[in-house]
PDB file of C-alpha atoms in Angstrom:
ATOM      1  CA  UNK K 185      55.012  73.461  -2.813  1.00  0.00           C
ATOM      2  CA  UNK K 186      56.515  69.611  -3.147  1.00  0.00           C
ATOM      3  CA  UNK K 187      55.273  69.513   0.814  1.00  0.00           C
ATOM      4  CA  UNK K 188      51.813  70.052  -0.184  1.00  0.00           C
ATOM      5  CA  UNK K 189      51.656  68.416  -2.642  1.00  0.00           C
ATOM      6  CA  UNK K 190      53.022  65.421  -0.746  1.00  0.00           C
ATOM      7  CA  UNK K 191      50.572  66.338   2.074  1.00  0.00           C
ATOM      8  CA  UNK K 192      47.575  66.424  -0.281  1.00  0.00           C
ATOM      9  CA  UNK K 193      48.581  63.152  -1.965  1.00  0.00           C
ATOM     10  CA  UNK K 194      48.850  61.124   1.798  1.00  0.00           C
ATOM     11  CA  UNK K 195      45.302  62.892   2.698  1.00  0.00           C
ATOM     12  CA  UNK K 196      43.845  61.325  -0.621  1.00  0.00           C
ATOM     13  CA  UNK K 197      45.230  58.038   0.140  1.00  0.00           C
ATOM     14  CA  UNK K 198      43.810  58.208   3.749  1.00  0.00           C
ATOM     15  CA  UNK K 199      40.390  58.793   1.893  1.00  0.00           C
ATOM     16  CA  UNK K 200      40.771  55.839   0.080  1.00  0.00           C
ATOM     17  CA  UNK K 201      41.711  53.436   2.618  1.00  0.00           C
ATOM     18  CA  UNK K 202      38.952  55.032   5.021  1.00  0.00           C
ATOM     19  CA  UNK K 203      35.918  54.405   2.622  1.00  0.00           C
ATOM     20  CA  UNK K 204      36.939  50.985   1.703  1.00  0.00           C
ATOM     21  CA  UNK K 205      37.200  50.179   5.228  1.00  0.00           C
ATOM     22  CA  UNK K 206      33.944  52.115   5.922  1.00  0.00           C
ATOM     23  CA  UNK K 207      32.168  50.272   3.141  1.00  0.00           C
ATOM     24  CA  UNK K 208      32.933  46.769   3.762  1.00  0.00           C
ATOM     25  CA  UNK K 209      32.425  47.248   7.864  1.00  0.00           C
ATOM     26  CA  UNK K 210      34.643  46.831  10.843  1.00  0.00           C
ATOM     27  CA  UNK K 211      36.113  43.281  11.359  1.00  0.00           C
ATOM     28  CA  UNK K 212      36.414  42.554   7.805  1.00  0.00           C
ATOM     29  CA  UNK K 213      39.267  44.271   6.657  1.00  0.00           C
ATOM     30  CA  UNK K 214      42.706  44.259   8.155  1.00  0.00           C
ATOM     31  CA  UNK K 215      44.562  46.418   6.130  1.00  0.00           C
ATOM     32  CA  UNK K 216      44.357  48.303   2.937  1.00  0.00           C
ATOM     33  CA  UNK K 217      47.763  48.766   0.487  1.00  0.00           C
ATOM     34  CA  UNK K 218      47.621  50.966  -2.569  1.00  0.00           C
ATOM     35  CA  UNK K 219      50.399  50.437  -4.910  1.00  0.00           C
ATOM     36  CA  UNK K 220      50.920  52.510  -8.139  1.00  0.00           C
ATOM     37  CA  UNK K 221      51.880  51.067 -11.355  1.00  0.00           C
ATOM     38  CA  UNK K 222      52.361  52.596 -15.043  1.00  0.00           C
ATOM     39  CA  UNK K 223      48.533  50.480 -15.757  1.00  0.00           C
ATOM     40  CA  UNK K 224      46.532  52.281 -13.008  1.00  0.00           C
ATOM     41  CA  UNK K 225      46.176  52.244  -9.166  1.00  0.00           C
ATOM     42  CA  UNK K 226      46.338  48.512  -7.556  1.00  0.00           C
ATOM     43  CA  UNK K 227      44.374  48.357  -4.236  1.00  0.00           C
ATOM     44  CA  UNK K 228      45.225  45.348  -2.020  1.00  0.00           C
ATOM     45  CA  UNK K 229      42.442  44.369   0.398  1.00  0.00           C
ATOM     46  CA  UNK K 230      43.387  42.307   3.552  1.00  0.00           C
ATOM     47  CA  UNK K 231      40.462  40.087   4.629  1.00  0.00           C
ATOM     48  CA  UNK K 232      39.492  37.143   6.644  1.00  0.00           C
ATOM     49  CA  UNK K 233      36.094  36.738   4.637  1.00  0.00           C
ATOM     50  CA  UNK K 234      36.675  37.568   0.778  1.00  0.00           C
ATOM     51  CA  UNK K 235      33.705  35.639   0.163  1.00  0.00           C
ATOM     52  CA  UNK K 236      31.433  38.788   1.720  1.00  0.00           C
ATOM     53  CA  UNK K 237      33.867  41.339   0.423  1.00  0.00           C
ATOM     54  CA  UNK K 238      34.057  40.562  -3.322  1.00  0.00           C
ATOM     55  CA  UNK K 239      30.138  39.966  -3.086  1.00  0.00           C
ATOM     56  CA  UNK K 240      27.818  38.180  -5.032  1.00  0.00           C
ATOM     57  CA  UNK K 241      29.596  37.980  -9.065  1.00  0.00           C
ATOM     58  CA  UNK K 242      31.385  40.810  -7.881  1.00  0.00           C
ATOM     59  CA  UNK K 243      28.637  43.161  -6.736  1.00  0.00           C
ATOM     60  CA  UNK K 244      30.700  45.060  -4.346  1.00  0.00           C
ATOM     61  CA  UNK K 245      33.802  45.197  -6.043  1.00  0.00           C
ATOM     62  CA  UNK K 246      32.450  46.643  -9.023  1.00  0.00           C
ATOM     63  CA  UNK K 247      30.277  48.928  -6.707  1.00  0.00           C
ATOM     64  CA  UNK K 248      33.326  50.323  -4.909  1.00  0.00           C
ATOM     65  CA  UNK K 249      35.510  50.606  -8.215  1.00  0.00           C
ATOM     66  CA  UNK K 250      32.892  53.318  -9.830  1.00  0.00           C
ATOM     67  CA  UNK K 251      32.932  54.789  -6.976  1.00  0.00           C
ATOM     68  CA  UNK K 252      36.829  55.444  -6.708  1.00  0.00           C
ATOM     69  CA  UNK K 253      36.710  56.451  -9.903  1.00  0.00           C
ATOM     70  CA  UNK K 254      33.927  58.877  -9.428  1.00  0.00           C
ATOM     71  CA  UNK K 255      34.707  60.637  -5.908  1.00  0.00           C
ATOM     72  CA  UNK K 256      38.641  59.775  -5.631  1.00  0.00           C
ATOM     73  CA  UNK K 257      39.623  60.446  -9.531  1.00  0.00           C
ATOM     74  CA  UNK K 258      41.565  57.508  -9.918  1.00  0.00           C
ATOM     75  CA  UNK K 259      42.891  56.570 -13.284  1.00  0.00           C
ATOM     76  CA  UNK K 260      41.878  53.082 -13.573  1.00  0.00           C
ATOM     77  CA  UNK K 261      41.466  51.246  -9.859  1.00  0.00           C
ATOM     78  CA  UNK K 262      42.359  47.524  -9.774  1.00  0.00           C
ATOM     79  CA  UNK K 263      41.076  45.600  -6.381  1.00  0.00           C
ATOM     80  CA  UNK K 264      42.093  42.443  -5.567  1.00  0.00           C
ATOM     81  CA  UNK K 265      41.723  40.543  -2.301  1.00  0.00           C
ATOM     82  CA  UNK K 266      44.105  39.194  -0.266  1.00  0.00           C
ATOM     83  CA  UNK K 267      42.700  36.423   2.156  1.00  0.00           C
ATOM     84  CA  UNK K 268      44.088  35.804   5.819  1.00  0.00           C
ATOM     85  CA  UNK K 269      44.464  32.963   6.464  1.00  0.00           C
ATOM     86  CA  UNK K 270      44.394  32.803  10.473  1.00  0.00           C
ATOM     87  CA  UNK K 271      42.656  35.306  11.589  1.00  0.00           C
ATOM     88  CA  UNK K 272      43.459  35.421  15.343  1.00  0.00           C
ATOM     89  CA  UNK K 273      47.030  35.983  14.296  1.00  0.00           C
ATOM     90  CA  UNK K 274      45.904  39.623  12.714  1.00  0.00           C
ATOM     91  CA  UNK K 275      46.118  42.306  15.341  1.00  0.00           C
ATOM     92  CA  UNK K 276      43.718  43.965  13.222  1.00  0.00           C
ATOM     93  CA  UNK K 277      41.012  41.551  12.977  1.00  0.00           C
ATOM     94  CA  UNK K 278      41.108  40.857  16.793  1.00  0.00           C
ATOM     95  CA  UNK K 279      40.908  44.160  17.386  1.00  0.00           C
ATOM     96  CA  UNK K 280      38.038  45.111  15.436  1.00  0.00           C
ATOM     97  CA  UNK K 281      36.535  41.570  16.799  1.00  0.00           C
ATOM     98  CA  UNK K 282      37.058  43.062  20.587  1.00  0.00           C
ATOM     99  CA  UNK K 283      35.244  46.323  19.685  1.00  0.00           C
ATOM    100  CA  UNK K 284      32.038  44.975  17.779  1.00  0.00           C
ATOM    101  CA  UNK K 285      32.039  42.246  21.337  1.00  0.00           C
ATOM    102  CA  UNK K 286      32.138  45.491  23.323  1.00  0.00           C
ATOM    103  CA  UNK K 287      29.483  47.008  21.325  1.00  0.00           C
ATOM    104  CA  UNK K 288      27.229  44.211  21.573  1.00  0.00           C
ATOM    105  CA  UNK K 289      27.839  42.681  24.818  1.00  0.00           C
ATOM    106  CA  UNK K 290      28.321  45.900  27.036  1.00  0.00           C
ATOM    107  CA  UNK K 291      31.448  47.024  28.952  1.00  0.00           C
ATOM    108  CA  UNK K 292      30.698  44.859  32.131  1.00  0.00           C
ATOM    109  CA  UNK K 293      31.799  41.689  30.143  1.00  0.00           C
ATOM    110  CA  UNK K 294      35.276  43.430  29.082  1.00  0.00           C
ATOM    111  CA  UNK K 295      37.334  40.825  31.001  1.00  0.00           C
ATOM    112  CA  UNK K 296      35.512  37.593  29.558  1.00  0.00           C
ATOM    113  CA  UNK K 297      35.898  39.072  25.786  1.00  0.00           C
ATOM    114  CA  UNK K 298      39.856  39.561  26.554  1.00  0.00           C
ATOM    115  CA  UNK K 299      40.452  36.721  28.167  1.00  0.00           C
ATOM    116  CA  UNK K 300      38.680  34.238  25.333  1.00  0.00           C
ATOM    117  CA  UNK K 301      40.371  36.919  22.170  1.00  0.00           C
ATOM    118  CA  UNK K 302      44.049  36.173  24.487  1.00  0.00           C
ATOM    119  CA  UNK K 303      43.261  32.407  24.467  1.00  0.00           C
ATOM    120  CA  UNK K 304      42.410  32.118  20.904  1.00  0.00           C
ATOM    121  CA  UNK K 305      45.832  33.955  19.646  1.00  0.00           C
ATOM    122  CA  UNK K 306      47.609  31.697  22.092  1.00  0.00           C
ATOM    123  CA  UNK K 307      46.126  28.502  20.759  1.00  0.00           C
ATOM    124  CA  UNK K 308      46.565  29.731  17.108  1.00  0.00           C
ATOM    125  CA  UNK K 309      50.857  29.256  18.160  1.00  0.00           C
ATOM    126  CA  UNK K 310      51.311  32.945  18.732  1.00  0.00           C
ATOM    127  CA  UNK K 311      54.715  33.271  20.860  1.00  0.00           C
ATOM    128  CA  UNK K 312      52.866  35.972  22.825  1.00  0.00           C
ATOM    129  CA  UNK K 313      49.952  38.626  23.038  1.00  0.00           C
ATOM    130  CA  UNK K 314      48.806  41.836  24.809  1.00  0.00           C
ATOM    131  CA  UNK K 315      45.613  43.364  24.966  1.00  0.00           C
ATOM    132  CA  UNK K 316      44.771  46.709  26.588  1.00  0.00           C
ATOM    133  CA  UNK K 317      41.758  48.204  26.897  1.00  0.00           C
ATOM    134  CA  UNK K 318      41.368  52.307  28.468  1.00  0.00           C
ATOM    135  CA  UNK K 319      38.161  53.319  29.182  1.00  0.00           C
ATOM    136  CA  UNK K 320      35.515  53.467  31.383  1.00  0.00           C
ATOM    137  CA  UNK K 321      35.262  49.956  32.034  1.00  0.00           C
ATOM    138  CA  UNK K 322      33.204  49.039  34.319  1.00  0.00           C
ATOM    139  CA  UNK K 323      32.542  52.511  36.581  1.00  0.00           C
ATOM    140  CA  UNK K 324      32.432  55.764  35.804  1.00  0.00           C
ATOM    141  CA  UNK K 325      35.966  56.165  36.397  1.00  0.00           C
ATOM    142  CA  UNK K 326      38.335  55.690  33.274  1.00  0.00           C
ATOM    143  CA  UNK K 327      40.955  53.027  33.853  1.00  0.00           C
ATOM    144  CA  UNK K 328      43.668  50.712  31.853  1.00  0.00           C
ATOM    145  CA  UNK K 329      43.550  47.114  31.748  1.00  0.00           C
ATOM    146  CA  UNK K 330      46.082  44.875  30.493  1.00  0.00           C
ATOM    147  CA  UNK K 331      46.106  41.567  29.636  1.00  0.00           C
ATOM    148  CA  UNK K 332      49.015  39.180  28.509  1.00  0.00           C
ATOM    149  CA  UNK K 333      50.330  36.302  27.773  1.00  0.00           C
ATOM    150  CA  UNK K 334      53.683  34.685  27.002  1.00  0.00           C
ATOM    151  CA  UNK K 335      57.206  36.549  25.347  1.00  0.00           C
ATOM    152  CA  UNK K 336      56.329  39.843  23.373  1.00  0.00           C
ATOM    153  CA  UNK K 337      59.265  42.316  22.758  1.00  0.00           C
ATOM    154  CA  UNK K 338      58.438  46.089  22.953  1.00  0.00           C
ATOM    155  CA  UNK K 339      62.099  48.248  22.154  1.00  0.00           C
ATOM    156  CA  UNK K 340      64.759  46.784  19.817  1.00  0.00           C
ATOM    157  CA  UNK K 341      64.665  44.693  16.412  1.00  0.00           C
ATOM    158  CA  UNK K 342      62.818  42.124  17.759  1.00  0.00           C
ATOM    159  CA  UNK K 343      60.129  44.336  18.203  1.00  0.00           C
ATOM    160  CA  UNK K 344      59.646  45.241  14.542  1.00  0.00           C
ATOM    161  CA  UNK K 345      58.032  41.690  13.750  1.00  0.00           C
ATOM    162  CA  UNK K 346      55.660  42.167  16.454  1.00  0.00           C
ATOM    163  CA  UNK K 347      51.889  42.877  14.543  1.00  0.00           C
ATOM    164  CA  UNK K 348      50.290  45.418  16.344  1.00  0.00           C
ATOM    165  CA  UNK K 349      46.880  47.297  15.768  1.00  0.00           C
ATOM    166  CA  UNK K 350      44.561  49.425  17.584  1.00  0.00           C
ATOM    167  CA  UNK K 351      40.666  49.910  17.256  1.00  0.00           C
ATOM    168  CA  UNK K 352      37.402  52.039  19.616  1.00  0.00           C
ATOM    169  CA  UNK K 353      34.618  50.222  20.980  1.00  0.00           C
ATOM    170  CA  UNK K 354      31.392  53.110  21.325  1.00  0.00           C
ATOM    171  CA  UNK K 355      29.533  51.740  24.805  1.00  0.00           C
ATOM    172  CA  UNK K 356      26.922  53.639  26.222  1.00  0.00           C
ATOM    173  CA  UNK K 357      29.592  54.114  29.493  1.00  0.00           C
ATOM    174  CA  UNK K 358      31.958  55.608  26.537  1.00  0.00           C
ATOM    175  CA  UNK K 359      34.661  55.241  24.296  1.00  0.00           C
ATOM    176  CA  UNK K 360      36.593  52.465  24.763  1.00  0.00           C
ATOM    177  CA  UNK K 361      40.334  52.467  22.904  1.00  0.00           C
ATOM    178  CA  UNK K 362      41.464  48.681  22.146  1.00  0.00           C
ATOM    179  CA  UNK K 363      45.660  47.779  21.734  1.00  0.00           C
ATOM    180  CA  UNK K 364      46.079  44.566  20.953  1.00  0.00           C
ATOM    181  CA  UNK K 365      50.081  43.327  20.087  1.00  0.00           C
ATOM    182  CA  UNK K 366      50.875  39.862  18.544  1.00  0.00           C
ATOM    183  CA  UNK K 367      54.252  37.936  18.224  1.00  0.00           C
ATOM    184  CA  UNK K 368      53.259  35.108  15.286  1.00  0.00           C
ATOM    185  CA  UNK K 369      54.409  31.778  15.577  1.00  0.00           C
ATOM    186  CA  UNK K 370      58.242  31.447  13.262  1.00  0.00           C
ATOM    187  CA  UNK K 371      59.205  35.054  14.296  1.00  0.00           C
ATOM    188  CA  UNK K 372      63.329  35.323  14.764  1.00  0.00           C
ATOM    189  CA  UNK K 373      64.158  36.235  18.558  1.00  0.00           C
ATOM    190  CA  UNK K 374      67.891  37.333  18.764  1.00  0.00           C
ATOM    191  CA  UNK K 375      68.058  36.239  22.502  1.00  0.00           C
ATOM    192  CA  UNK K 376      65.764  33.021  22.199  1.00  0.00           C
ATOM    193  CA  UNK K 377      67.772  30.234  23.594  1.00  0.00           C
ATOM    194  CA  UNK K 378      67.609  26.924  21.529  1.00  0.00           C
ATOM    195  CA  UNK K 379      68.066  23.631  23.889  1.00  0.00           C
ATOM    196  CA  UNK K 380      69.160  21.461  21.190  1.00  0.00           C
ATOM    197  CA  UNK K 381      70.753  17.665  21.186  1.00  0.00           C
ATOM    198  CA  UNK K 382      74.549  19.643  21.303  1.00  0.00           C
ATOM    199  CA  UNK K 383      73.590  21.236  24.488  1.00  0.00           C
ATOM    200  CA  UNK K 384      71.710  18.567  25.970  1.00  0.00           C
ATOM    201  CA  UNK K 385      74.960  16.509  25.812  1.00  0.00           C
ATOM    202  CA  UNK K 386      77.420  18.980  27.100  1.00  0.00           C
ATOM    203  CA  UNK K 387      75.354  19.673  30.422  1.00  0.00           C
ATOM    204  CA  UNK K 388      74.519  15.493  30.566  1.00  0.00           C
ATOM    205  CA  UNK K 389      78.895  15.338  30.611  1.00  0.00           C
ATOM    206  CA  UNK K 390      78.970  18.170  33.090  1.00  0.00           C
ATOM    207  CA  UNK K 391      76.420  16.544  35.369  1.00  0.00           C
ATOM    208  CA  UNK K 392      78.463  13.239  35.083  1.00  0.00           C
ATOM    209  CA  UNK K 393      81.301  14.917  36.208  1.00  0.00           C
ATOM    210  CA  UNK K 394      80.404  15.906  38.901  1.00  0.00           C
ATOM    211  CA  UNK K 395      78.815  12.526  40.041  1.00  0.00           C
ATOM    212  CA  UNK K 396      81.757  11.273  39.539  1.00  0.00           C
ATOM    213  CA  UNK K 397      84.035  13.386  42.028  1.00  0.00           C
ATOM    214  CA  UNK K 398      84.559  11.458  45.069  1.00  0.00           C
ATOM    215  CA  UNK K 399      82.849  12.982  48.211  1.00  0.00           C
ATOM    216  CA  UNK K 400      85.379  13.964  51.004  1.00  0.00           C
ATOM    217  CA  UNK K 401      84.477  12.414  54.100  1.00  0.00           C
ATOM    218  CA  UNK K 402      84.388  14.549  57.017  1.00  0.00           C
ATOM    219  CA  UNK K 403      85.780  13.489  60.668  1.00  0.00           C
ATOM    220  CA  UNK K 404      84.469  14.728  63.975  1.00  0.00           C
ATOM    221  CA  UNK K 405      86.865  15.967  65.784  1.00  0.00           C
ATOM    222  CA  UNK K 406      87.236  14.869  69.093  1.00  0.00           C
ATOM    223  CA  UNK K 407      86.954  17.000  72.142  1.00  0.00           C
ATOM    224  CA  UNK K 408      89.559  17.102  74.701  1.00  0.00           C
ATOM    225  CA  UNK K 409      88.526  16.117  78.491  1.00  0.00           C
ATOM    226  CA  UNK K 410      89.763  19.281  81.087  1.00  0.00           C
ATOM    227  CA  UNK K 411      93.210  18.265  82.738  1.00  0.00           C
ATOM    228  CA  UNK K 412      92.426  17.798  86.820  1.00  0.00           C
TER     229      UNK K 412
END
């Protein structure tokens, strides 16, 4: 019984998350959090444009709060916005960025779309990026495409701080399934190698060293004439 009850619980949370992501449209909202407090039911909203998701005097937000109320039977619902602040470091956001670009543009431009979403993460200090995109891009013929840039960990603890996301593109070729992987700028590598002013001087007294060491000079030996 607790097992359905737990399942049940998880597929009501899904619900939530779904129509507030549903309602405020795709690459708007990076991630929903609902946390549960004694007061009511607290509802953290990731977003690079609060401006559009709060609405005008707080249209929408008092919009979607009767309606979690209504269809969701939540206690008392408490929304508040969080605002990101870079939005090409949010796997999310890029993501949902590369599928509405899909969805517009078409599926023959697939490479130009990756290729400007990889350079924006990269020049936002992003240690490194991947972007994949499976589909049928541009035949008939479904195929994977990966593009990447700089260090990004995939097995280990270094690979927990990587943000990762996924998102579909609908093109009139198909589906389209989007991966997109960021390592943000500040992120603690256990194998990153730090040159600092220590290490510079140890290899400058190495290299001196050796400078130093007096080359041995090499004589020719001379070949002996045959005895008549």
């Amino acid at each position: 019984m607790e097992e359905k009850k737990f399942v049940k619980f998880k597929k009501e949370e899904l619900g939530v998350k779904e129509y507030i992501k549903r309602s405020l449209g795709k690459g708007r909202i990076s991630e929903v959090n609902i946390e549960y407090t004694p007061v009511g039911e607290k509802i953290v909203v990731s977003t690079n444009r609060p401006g559009l998701v709060i609405g005008r005097k707080g249209e929408k937000i008092n919009e979607m709060t009767a309606v979690l109320k209504k269809k969701f039977d939540l206690d008392n619902p408490h929304i508040e916005i969080r605002e990101i602040l870079n939005e090409n470091l949010d796997a999310q956001i890029v993501a949902d960025f590369i599928a509405l670009e899909l969805e517009r543009k078409g599926s023959l431009k697939f490479k130009l779309i990756a290729y400007r979403s990889l350079k924006n993460i990269m020049n936002a200090k992003a240690l490194g990026a991947e972007i994949v995109l499976s589909g049928k891009l541009p035949s008939d013929r479904a195929r994977t495409w990966r593009f990447a840039q700089g260090y990004l960990k995939k097995t280990g603890d270094p690979a927990k701080v990587v943000n990762r996301a996924q998102a579909q593109a609908t093109t009139l070729q198909g589906v389209v399934g989007i991966k997109v992987s960021i390592l943000p700028p500040g992120a603690h590598i256990h194998d990153k190698i730090v040159v600092d002013e220590e290490l510079r001087n140890k290899v400058k007294i190495v290299v001196e060293d050796v400078e130093e060491k007096p080359k041995k000079k090499v004589g020719k030996k001379k070949s002996g004439g045959k005895k008549k």
